[in-house]
Amino acid sequence: MRQLLMVRYGEIYLKGQNRPFFLNLLRQRLKKAVLPYGGVVTLSDGRYYVTNYSDEHATIQAIQKVFGVHSLCIAVEMSKESFEDIQNTAADMIDGYNGTFKVQSRRSDKRYSLTSPEINREIGAYILNRHPHLSVDVHNPDHVMSVEIRDHAYLYIKILSGPGGMPVGSNGKATLLLSAGIDSPVAGYLIAKRGVELSAVHFFSYPYTGERSKDKVIQLASKLSAYCCGMKLYIIPFTEIQMEIYQKSFSDHTTLIMRRFMMRLAERIALLDGAQALITGESIGQVASQTMEAIVCTDAVVNKPVFRPLIGFDKVDIIRLAEEIDTYETSCLPYEDCCTVFTPKHPVTRPKIERVLKAEAPLDIDALIDRAIKGVEVIEL
Ligand code: ATP
Ligand code: MG
C-alpha cells in the first residue's frame, strides 16, 4: 500500500489521432513541475500517477500550475485481492470526517468479483459500522469515498482542481507585452493556458522608471513563468523613443504613437524569438488608447496577429482573475510605469490615421527602433 497523486487531464481527451502527442507533452510538463521534489510521473490507463515526491504540499501546488491538468487527488494505491483490506482502508481514510457520505466505485477491471453497486453497498455498510456518527446521502453527500478497481485498487476522498487548458508548447509561441500593471499578466496567463509558449517584452524608461519598477516586472514575469515552463523576458530601453515623441509630435497623440512603437518593437522581438503572434492586456474602452479607433491605429503598424484576450472583460473581472493567479498584489505595488510618466492631459480618443502619420513624420522610426533593439537586456526565467 502506498500514497500517490492521481492526475486527470481535461480537454486532451477530445483529441483524436493526435492524443499521444498531447499526452506525452503533458507528461513532460508534469515531470518538470514535480522534479524539484523528486516526483516521478507515469501514465497508465488514462491517468498520470505521481510517486516518490518529498514535499506533498509543494508537489500539489506545482501540479496545479500545469495547464492541461483537469484535477488531482491524493490516493491510496493498494492490492485489490483482499476486499476486506479495501474496506478497512476506506474506513481508516474517512476517520475524522463528519456529516454525510457516499461510496462511488468504478471498475475498469470487469472480471472483479463484485459489481460497482455491490462495492458501494458493502463498503458503505462497513464504514457505517465503524463510524456510526456518519450517515449516507447518495444524492448530495458532504464527502465522496471514491474506489477505483484497476490494476490495483485506488481510494481517495478529496479532489483538487487543476488549471484546465492545454499543455504549454502544444499551440505555438507568442510574445506578451508585459507592463507593470494588472491586465497584461492576466492576458499572458489566458493565452498560455491554451497551450501557447510565451516570451515577454517590457518597455523600460530609465530613469523615469527605476530599478524597483523593473524588479516588479521581473517578479510578475516569474509568477507567469511558473505556469509557462519558463520564459524569456526582454527589457527594452524606451526612454529615447519617449523623449523624441514628447519633443517632436502633437501632444494629444503622444500615447498613441508610443503604443505604435511598442507594437513595432514587440514584433521585432517576436521575429527574433520565433513567436507567431503578439499579446496585450487591452480591454476595449478602458482608457483613451484602447478605444476602437485607437486600437485600429496601433494594429496598423504590425503584420502579426495581435491577441487581446481581455478585450471584452470589465476591470473587476480582470482583478478577480489576477487575484486567482496571484499576480494582483505584485501589480498593485506603487512603482511608476513608463506610460504614466509621459501621459498627455488630453489624449486623443478618436484618432484618425492621417493625423497619426503626420504626428509621426518628424521621427526617424527605423533608427529609433534599431537603437532600442541594440540595447535589449534578456532575462531567462
Ligand atoms: P496593464 O494593466 O497591463 O498595464 P493598462 O490598462 O495600464 O494595462 P495601457 O498602459 O494602455 O493599459 O497598456 C495597454 C497594454 O499595452 C498593456 O496591457 C500591455 O500589454 C502593453 N504595455 C503597456 N505598457 C507597457 C510596458 N511598459 N511594457 C510592455 N508592455 C506594455
Ligand atoms: Mg499599464
GROMACS .gro file of C-alpha atoms and ligand atoms in nm:
model
  413
    1MET     CA    1   0.000   0.000   0.000
    2ARG     CA    2   0.130   0.348  -0.081
    3GLN     CA    3   0.011   0.703  -0.117
    4LEU     CA    4   0.038   0.880  -0.453
    5LEU     CA    5  -0.110   1.166  -0.653
    6MET     CA    6  -0.353   1.076  -0.928
    7VAL     CA    7  -0.379   1.340  -1.200
    8ARG     CA    8  -0.659   1.367  -1.457
    9TYR     CA    9  -0.627   1.554  -1.784
   10GLY     CA   10  -0.901   1.771  -1.932
   11GLU     CA   11  -0.961   1.870  -2.290
   12ILE     CA   12  -0.692   1.635  -2.429
   13TYR     CA   13  -0.943   1.354  -2.422
   14LEU     CA   14  -1.119   1.528  -2.713
   15LYS     CA   15  -0.812   1.486  -2.934
   16GLY     CA   16  -0.833   1.204  -3.183
   17GLN     CA   17  -0.523   1.076  -3.361
   18ASN     CA   18  -0.303   1.346  -3.204
   19ARG     CA   19  -0.382   1.238  -2.850
   20PRO     CA   20  -0.046   1.059  -2.792
   21PHE     CA   21   0.137   1.382  -2.879
   22PHE     CA   22  -0.064   1.583  -2.623
   23LEU     CA   23  -0.037   1.311  -2.357
   24ASN     CA   24   0.338   1.291  -2.397
   25LEU     CA   25   0.374   1.669  -2.383
   26LEU     CA   26   0.164   1.688  -2.066
   27ARG     CA   27   0.380   1.416  -1.913
   28GLN     CA   28   0.692   1.623  -1.990
   29ARG     CA   29   0.531   1.930  -1.831
   30LEU     CA   30   0.430   1.735  -1.520
   31LYS     CA   31   0.777   1.580  -1.493
   32LYS     CA   32   0.939   1.922  -1.499
   33ALA     CA   33   0.693   2.059  -1.241
   34VAL     CA   34   0.749   1.782  -0.983
   35LEU     CA   35   1.121   1.730  -1.046
   36PRO     CA   36   1.233   1.973  -0.771
   37TYR     CA   37   1.054   1.748  -0.516
   38GLY     CA   38   1.185   1.421  -0.655
   39GLY     CA   39   0.847   1.323  -0.803
   40VAL     CA   40   0.820   1.054  -1.070
   41VAL     CA   41   0.540   1.060  -1.329
   42THR     CA   42   0.388   0.761  -1.506
   43LEU     CA   43   0.092   0.744  -1.742
   44SER     CA   44  -0.135   0.444  -1.726
   45ASP     CA   45  -0.495   0.376  -1.817
   46GLY     CA   46  -0.573   0.742  -1.893
   47ARG     CA   47  -0.430   0.882  -1.567
   48TYR     CA   48  -0.097   1.020  -1.459
   49TYR     CA   49   0.043   0.888  -1.132
   50VAL     CA   50   0.297   1.093  -0.937
   51THR     CA   51   0.501   0.899  -0.681
   52ASN     CA   52   0.819   0.937  -0.478
   53TYR     CA   53   0.774   1.309  -0.401
   54SER     CA   54   0.921   1.452  -0.083
   55ASP     CA   55   0.704   1.758  -0.014
   56GLU     CA   56   0.338   1.676  -0.079
   57HIS     CA   57   0.203   2.030  -0.042
   58ALA     CA   58   0.463   2.182  -0.276
   59THR     CA   59   0.418   1.900  -0.529
   60ILE     CA   60   0.041   1.957  -0.537
   61GLN     CA   61   0.090   2.331  -0.580
   62ALA     CA   62   0.328   2.272  -0.870
   63ILE     CA   63   0.083   2.034  -1.042
   64GLN     CA   64  -0.195   2.290  -1.000
   65LYS     CA   65   0.006   2.521  -1.226
   66VAL     CA   66   0.039   2.273  -1.513
   67PHE     CA   67  -0.201   2.360  -1.795
   68GLY     CA   68  -0.380   2.053  -1.926
   69VAL     CA   69  -0.445   1.918  -1.574
   70HIS     CA   70  -0.817   1.893  -1.501
   71SER     CA   71  -0.794   1.771  -1.140
   72LEU     CA   72  -0.585   1.571  -0.897
   73CYS     CA   73  -0.628   1.376  -0.577
   74ILE     CA   74  -0.423   1.220  -0.303
   75ALA     CA   75  -0.498   0.850  -0.341
   76VAL     CA   76  -0.407   0.528  -0.166
   77GLU     CA   77  -0.292   0.256  -0.405
   78MET     CA   78  -0.331  -0.098  -0.276
   79SER     CA   79  -0.374  -0.457  -0.386
   80LYS     CA   80  -0.727  -0.538  -0.500
   81GLU     CA   81  -0.702  -0.903  -0.387
   82SER     CA   82  -0.845  -0.865  -0.038
   83PHE     CA   83  -1.178  -0.681  -0.035
   84GLU     CA   84  -1.165  -0.675   0.342
   85ASP     CA   85  -0.840  -0.477   0.329
   86ILE     CA   86  -1.004  -0.230   0.091
   87GLN     CA   87  -1.298  -0.185   0.327
   88ASN     CA   88  -1.065  -0.137   0.616
   89THR     CA   89  -0.858   0.124   0.434
   90ALA     CA   90  -1.172   0.312   0.326
   91ALA     CA   91  -1.290   0.323   0.687
   92ASP     CA   92  -0.946   0.444   0.803
   93MET     CA   93  -0.940   0.717   0.539
   94ILE     CA   94  -1.280   0.861   0.632
   95ASP     CA   95  -1.190   0.867   1.001
   96GLY     CA   96  -1.214   1.228   1.123
   97TYR     CA   97  -1.482   1.332   0.872
   98ASN     CA   98  -1.832   1.434   0.983
   99GLY     CA   99  -2.172   1.459   0.814
  100THR     CA  100  -2.289   1.256   0.515
  101PHE     CA  101  -2.104   1.046   0.260
  102LYS     CA  102  -2.146   0.805  -0.025
  103VAL     CA  103  -1.919   0.547  -0.181
  104GLN     CA  104  -1.867   0.582  -0.554
  105SER     CA  105  -1.685   0.298  -0.718
  106ARG     CA  106  -1.569   0.228  -1.069
  107ARG     CA  107  -1.432  -0.094  -1.212
  108SER     CA  108  -1.215  -0.087  -1.520
  109ASP     CA  109  -1.132  -0.449  -1.433
  110LYS     CA  110  -1.462  -0.607  -1.535
  111ARG     CA  111  -1.355  -0.951  -1.407
  112TYR     CA  112  -1.355  -0.825  -1.050
  113SER     CA  113  -1.576  -1.042  -0.830
  114LEU     CA  114  -1.810  -0.759  -0.721
  115THR     CA  115  -2.007  -0.515  -0.938
  116SER     CA  116  -1.988  -0.141  -0.872
  117PRO     CA  117  -2.326  -0.123  -0.688
  118GLU     CA  118  -2.215  -0.416  -0.473
  119ILE     CA  119  -1.883  -0.247  -0.390
  120ASN     CA  120  -2.069   0.074  -0.297
  121ARG     CA  121  -2.310  -0.112  -0.072
  122GLU     CA  122  -2.051  -0.328   0.100
  123ILE     CA  123  -1.800  -0.052   0.170
  124GLY     CA  124  -2.079   0.188   0.271
  125ALA     CA  125  -2.213  -0.058   0.526
  126TYR     CA  126  -1.862  -0.128   0.658
  127ILE     CA  127  -1.790   0.245   0.704
  128LEU     CA  128  -2.123   0.299   0.883
  129ASN     CA  129  -2.045   0.014   1.113
  130ARG     CA  130  -1.705   0.160   1.204
  131HIS     CA  131  -1.820   0.525   1.216
  132PRO     CA  132  -2.183   0.532   1.337
  133HIS     CA  133  -2.180   0.915   1.358
  134LEU     CA  134  -2.169   0.932   0.976
  135SER     CA  135  -2.475   0.882   0.755
  136VAL     CA  136  -2.524   0.802   0.389
  137ASP     CA  137  -2.667   1.050   0.140
  138VAL     CA  138  -2.643   0.924  -0.217
  139HIS     CA  139  -2.782   1.244  -0.375
  140ASN     CA  140  -2.598   1.529  -0.205
  141PRO     CA  141  -2.325   1.391   0.022
  142ASP     CA  142  -2.071   1.606   0.208
  143HIS     CA  143  -1.795   1.359   0.116
  144VAL     CA  144  -1.748   1.106  -0.161
  145MET     CA  145  -1.534   0.800  -0.093
  146SER     CA  146  -1.411   0.703  -0.438
  147VAL     CA  147  -1.292   0.349  -0.507
  148GLU     CA  148  -1.145   0.258  -0.843
  149ILE     CA  149  -1.063  -0.100  -0.928
  150ARG     CA  150  -0.795  -0.106  -1.199
  151ASP     CA  151  -0.464  -0.297  -1.200
  152HIS     CA  152  -0.468  -0.203  -0.831
  153ALA     CA  153  -0.737  -0.052  -0.611
  154TYR     CA  154  -0.728   0.328  -0.572
  155LEU     CA  155  -0.910   0.507  -0.291
  156TYR     CA  156  -0.948   0.882  -0.245
  157ILE     CA  157  -1.182   1.138  -0.092
  158LYS     CA  158  -1.078   1.493  -0.183
  159ILE     CA  159  -1.050   1.608  -0.545
  160LEU     CA  160  -0.850   1.926  -0.608
  161SER     CA  161  -0.899   2.123  -0.929
  162GLY     CA  162  -0.624   2.185  -1.183
  163PRO     CA  163  -0.597   2.493  -1.403
  164GLY     CA  164  -0.750   2.326  -1.714
  165GLY     CA  165  -0.635   2.436  -2.059
  166MET     CA  166  -0.381   2.265  -2.284
  167PRO     CA  167  -0.015   2.177  -2.215
  168VAL     CA  168   0.223   2.463  -2.290
  169GLY     CA  169   0.402   2.406  -2.620
  170SER     CA  170   0.105   2.242  -2.791
  171ASN     CA  171  -0.005   2.563  -2.962
  172GLY     CA  172   0.286   2.771  -3.089
  173LYS     CA  173   0.452   3.071  -2.932
  174ALA     CA  174   0.354   3.435  -2.873
  175THR     CA  175   0.519   3.748  -2.734
  176LEU     CA  176   0.343   3.924  -2.447
  177LEU     CA  177   0.371   4.300  -2.397
  178LEU     CA  178   0.412   4.290  -2.021
  179SER     CA  179   0.366   4.616  -1.832
  180ALA     CA  180   0.383   4.652  -1.456
  181GLY     CA  181   0.001   4.678  -1.442
  182ILE     CA  182  -0.282   4.443  -1.361
  183ASP     CA  183  -0.404   4.349  -1.706
  184SER     CA  184  -0.112   4.218  -1.909
  185PRO     CA  185  -0.007   3.933  -1.673
  186VAL     CA  186  -0.367   3.808  -1.684
  187ALA     CA  187  -0.371   3.834  -2.065
  188GLY     CA  188  -0.050   3.628  -2.083
  189TYR     CA  189  -0.194   3.369  -1.847
  190LEU     CA  190  -0.508   3.322  -2.056
  191ILE     CA  191  -0.317   3.268  -2.379
  192ALA     CA  192  -0.057   3.038  -2.216
  193LYS     CA  193  -0.348   2.837  -2.078
  194ARG     CA  194  -0.443   2.745  -2.433
  195GLY     CA  195  -0.105   2.577  -2.476
  196VAL     CA  196   0.090   2.875  -2.612
  197GLU     CA  197   0.453   2.918  -2.511
  198LEU     CA  198   0.532   3.276  -2.407
  199SER     CA  199   0.809   3.527  -2.424
  200ALA     CA  200   0.762   3.874  -2.275
  201VAL     CA  201   0.879   4.224  -2.360
  202HIS     CA  202   0.885   4.515  -2.120
  203PHE     CA  203   0.950   4.874  -2.218
  204PHE     CA  204   1.167   5.041  -1.961
  205SER     CA  205   1.209   5.419  -1.935
  206TYR     CA  206   1.508   5.463  -1.712
  207PRO     CA  207   1.544   5.692  -1.513
  208TYR     CA  208   1.175   5.789  -1.532
  209THR     CA  209   1.100   5.438  -1.414
  210GLY     CA  210   1.354   5.292  -1.172
  211GLU     CA  211   1.509   4.965  -1.064
  212ARG     CA  212   1.220   4.888  -0.829
  213SER     CA  213   0.975   4.909  -1.115
  214LYS     CA  214   1.197   4.672  -1.315
  215ASP     CA  215   1.211   4.430  -1.021
  216LYS     CA  216   0.834   4.440  -1.007
  217VAL     CA  217   0.810   4.337  -1.372
  218ILE     CA  218   1.065   4.058  -1.318
  219GLN     CA  219   0.857   3.939  -1.024
  220LEU     CA  220   0.539   3.939  -1.237
  221ALA     CA  221   0.718   3.760  -1.519
  222SER     CA  222   0.847   3.495  -1.273
  223LYS     CA  223   0.494   3.433  -1.149
  224LEU     CA  224   0.374   3.386  -1.506
  225SER     CA  225   0.677   3.176  -1.588
  226ALA     CA  226   0.574   2.920  -1.324
  227TYR     CA  227   0.272   2.841  -1.544
  228CYS     CA  228   0.466   2.858  -1.870
  229CYS     CA  229   0.756   2.619  -1.808
  230GLY     CA  230   0.999   2.908  -1.823
  231MET     CA  231   1.009   3.218  -2.036
  232LYS     CA  232   1.244   3.486  -2.165
  233LEU     CA  233   1.187   3.845  -2.059
  234TYR     CA  234   1.322   4.113  -2.294
  235ILE     CA  235   1.371   4.452  -2.129
  236ILE     CA  236   1.374   4.718  -2.400
  237PRO     CA  237   1.512   5.068  -2.335
  238PHE     CA  238   1.231   5.307  -2.421
  239THR     CA  239   1.342   5.648  -2.289
  240GLU     CA  240   1.492   5.781  -2.612
  241ILE     CA  241   1.176   5.695  -2.806
  242GLN     CA  242   0.951   5.855  -2.548
  243MET     CA  243   1.163   6.173  -2.536
  244GLU     CA  244   1.161   6.201  -2.915
  245ILE     CA  245   0.784   6.155  -2.928
  246TYR     CA  246   0.737   6.402  -2.644
  247GLN     CA  247   0.950   6.667  -2.813
  248LYS     CA  248   0.854   6.622  -3.178
  249SER     CA  249   0.490   6.511  -3.216
  250PHE     CA  250   0.148   6.652  -3.129
  251SER     CA  251   0.095   6.638  -2.755
  252ASP     CA  252  -0.250   6.478  -2.773
  253HIS     CA  253  -0.105   6.194  -2.987
  254THR     CA  254   0.194   6.101  -2.772
  255THR     CA  255   0.040   5.796  -2.601
  256LEU     CA  256  -0.094   5.657  -2.924
  257ILE     CA  257   0.238   5.697  -3.104
  258MET     CA  258   0.418   5.542  -2.810
  259ARG     CA  259   0.183   5.242  -2.836
  260ARG     CA  260   0.263   5.211  -3.207
  261PHE     CA  261   0.634   5.198  -3.120
  262MET     CA  262   0.567   4.931  -2.859
  263MET     CA  263   0.392   4.716  -3.118
  264ARG     CA  264   0.670   4.755  -3.374
  265LEU     CA  265   0.937   4.666  -3.116
  266ALA     CA  266   0.739   4.370  -2.984
  267GLU     CA  267   0.702   4.240  -3.339
  268ARG     CA  268   1.080   4.268  -3.389
  269ILE     CA  269   1.137   4.063  -3.072
  270ALA     CA  270   0.873   3.812  -3.179
  271LEU     CA  271   1.061   3.764  -3.507
  272LEU     CA  272   1.391   3.709  -3.322
  273ASP     CA  273   1.223   3.475  -3.078
  274GLY     CA  274   1.026   3.262  -3.324
  275ALA     CA  275   0.690   3.383  -3.190
  276GLN     CA  276   0.393   3.391  -3.424
  277ALA     CA  277   0.169   3.647  -3.252
  278LEU     CA  278   0.162   3.935  -3.001
  279ILE     CA  279  -0.047   3.958  -2.682
  280THR     CA  280  -0.160   4.272  -2.499
  281GLY     CA  281  -0.376   4.333  -2.192
  282GLU     CA  282  -0.604   4.581  -2.367
  283SER     CA  283  -0.976   4.592  -2.300
  284ILE     CA  284  -1.200   4.794  -2.524
  285GLY     CA  285  -1.276   5.144  -2.396
  286GLN     CA  286  -1.071   5.104  -2.074
  287VAL     CA  287  -0.852   5.411  -2.142
  288ALA     CA  288  -0.806   5.662  -2.427
  289SER     CA  289  -0.553   5.442  -2.609
  290GLN     CA  290  -0.798   5.149  -2.604
  291THR     CA  291  -1.093   5.297  -2.791
  292MET     CA  292  -1.187   5.119  -3.113
  293GLU     CA  293  -1.023   5.393  -3.323
  294ALA     CA  294  -0.702   5.385  -3.117
  295ILE     CA  295  -0.675   5.006  -3.140
  296VAL     CA  296  -0.716   5.027  -3.518
  297CYS     CA  297  -0.427   5.277  -3.528
  298THR     CA  298  -0.196   5.063  -3.307
  299ASP     CA  299  -0.273   4.746  -3.500
  300ALA     CA  300  -0.189   4.914  -3.830
  301VAL     CA  301   0.188   4.902  -3.770
  302VAL     CA  302   0.227   4.524  -3.733
  303ASN     CA  303   0.169   4.223  -3.956
  304LYS     CA  304   0.148   3.954  -3.691
  305PRO     CA  305  -0.188   3.881  -3.530
  306VAL     CA  306  -0.241   4.063  -3.200
  307PHE     CA  307  -0.429   3.867  -2.933
  308ARG     CA  308  -0.621   4.069  -2.673
  309PRO     CA  309  -0.783   3.806  -2.455
  310LEU     CA  310  -0.923   4.070  -2.216
  311ILE     CA  311  -1.092   4.274  -2.487
  312GLY     CA  312  -1.443   4.209  -2.352
  313PHE     CA  313  -1.358   4.197  -1.981
  314ASP     CA  314  -1.462   4.453  -1.720
  315LYS     CA  315  -1.185   4.566  -1.485
  316VAL     CA  316  -1.347   4.392  -1.185
  317ASP     CA  317  -1.337   4.060  -1.368
  318ILE     CA  318  -0.973   4.112  -1.463
  319ILE     CA  319  -0.890   4.188  -1.099
  320ARG     CA  320  -1.066   3.871  -0.986
  321LEU     CA  321  -0.856   3.665  -1.228
  322ALA     CA  322  -0.537   3.847  -1.122
  323GLU     CA  323  -0.614   3.751  -0.762
  324GLU     CA  324  -0.675   3.391  -0.863
  325ILE     CA  325  -0.338   3.359  -1.039
  326ASP     CA  326  -0.165   3.555  -0.761
  327THR     CA  327  -0.034   3.849  -0.966
  328TYR     CA  328  -0.269   4.116  -0.826
  329GLU     CA  329  -0.068   4.210  -0.518
  330THR     CA  330   0.254   4.248  -0.716
  331SER     CA  331   0.075   4.453  -0.985
  332CYS     CA  332  -0.051   4.689  -0.716
  333LEU     CA  333   0.296   4.779  -0.587
  334PRO     CA  334   0.322   5.156  -0.631
  335TYR     CA  335   0.618   5.196  -0.870
  336GLU     CA  336   0.567   5.409  -1.179
  337ASP     CA  337   0.512   5.262  -1.523
  338CYS     CA  338   0.665   5.431  -1.828
  339CYS     CA  339   0.320   5.515  -1.969
  340THR     CA  340   0.213   5.717  -1.667
  341VAL     CA  341   0.523   5.936  -1.682
  342PHE     CA  342   0.453   6.081  -2.027
  343THR     CA  343   0.072   6.069  -2.033
  344PRO     CA  344  -0.077   6.379  -2.201
  345LYS     CA  345  -0.351   6.575  -2.021
  346HIS     CA  346  -0.595   6.540  -2.308
  347PRO     CA  347  -0.514   6.232  -2.517
  348VAL     CA  348  -0.694   6.191  -2.848
  349THR     CA  349  -0.971   5.931  -2.817
  350ARG     CA  350  -1.090   5.919  -3.180
  351PRO     CA  351  -0.760   5.930  -3.370
  352LYS     CA  352  -0.752   5.949  -3.749
  353ILE     CA  353  -0.473   5.758  -3.920
  354GLU     CA  354  -0.378   6.055  -4.149
  355ARG     CA  355  -0.315   6.275  -3.847
  356VAL     CA  356  -0.128   5.997  -3.665
  357LEU     CA  357   0.105   5.963  -3.963
  358LYS     CA  358   0.157   6.341  -3.964
  359ALA     CA  359   0.241   6.333  -3.594
  360GLU     CA  360   0.494   6.056  -3.657
  361ALA     CA  361   0.653   6.223  -3.961
  362PRO     CA  362   0.930   6.411  -3.774
  363LEU     CA  363   1.054   6.086  -3.615
  364ASP     CA  364   1.323   5.861  -3.760
  365ILE     CA  365   1.127   5.545  -3.680
  366ASP     CA  366   1.371   5.284  -3.815
  367ALA     CA  367   1.675   5.433  -3.645
  368LEU     CA  368   1.493   5.464  -3.310
  369ILE     CA  369   1.376   5.103  -3.332
  370ASP     CA  370   1.723   4.975  -3.427
  371ARG     CA  371   1.886   5.154  -3.136
  372ALA     CA  372   1.627   5.026  -2.887
  373ILE     CA  373   1.671   4.667  -3.009
  374LYS     CA  374   2.051   4.700  -2.971
  375GLY     CA  375   2.002   4.793  -2.602
  376VAL     CA  376   1.780   4.495  -2.515
  377GLU     CA  377   1.854   4.307  -2.194
  378VAL     CA  378   1.741   3.942  -2.187
  379ILE     CA  379   1.645   3.771  -1.862
  380GLU     CA  380   1.581   3.394  -1.853
  381LEU     CA  381   1.311   3.299  -1.606
  382ATP     P1  382  -0.185   4.700  -1.773
  382ATP     O1  383  -0.267   4.691  -1.651
  382ATP     O2  384  -0.149   4.566  -1.831
  382ATP     O3  385  -0.063   4.787  -1.753
  382ATP     P2  386  -0.329   4.922  -1.878
  382ATP     O4  387  -0.472   4.918  -1.859
  382ATP     O5  388  -0.247   5.001  -1.786
  382ATP     O6  389  -0.274   4.772  -1.882
  382ATP     P3  390  -0.203   5.054  -2.102
  382ATP     O7  391  -0.100   5.116  -2.016
  382ATP     O8  392  -0.275   5.136  -2.200
  382ATP     O9  393  -0.312   4.970  -2.025
  382ATP    O10  394  -0.135   4.939  -2.182
  382ATP     C1  395  -0.208   4.853  -2.264
  382ATP     C2  396  -0.124   4.733  -2.291
  382ATP    O11  397   0.000   4.769  -2.353
  382ATP     C3  398  -0.083   4.657  -2.166
  382ATP    O12  399  -0.183   4.567  -2.124
  382ATP     C4  400   0.043   4.589  -2.212
  382ATP    O13  401   0.012   4.474  -2.288
  382ATP     C5  402   0.105   4.692  -2.303
  382ATP     N1  403   0.200   4.779  -2.229
  382ATP     C6  404   0.177   4.898  -2.170
  382ATP     N2  405   0.288   4.945  -2.109
  382ATP     C7  406   0.385   4.855  -2.131
  382ATP     C8  407   0.523   4.844  -2.094
  382ATP     N3  408   0.584   4.938  -2.023
  382ATP     N4  409   0.592   4.735  -2.135
  382ATP     C9  410   0.531   4.639  -2.207
  382ATP     N5  411   0.402   4.642  -2.243
  382ATP    C10  412   0.330   4.748  -2.208
  383MG      MG  413  -0.019   4.981  -1.793
   0.00000   0.00000   0.00000
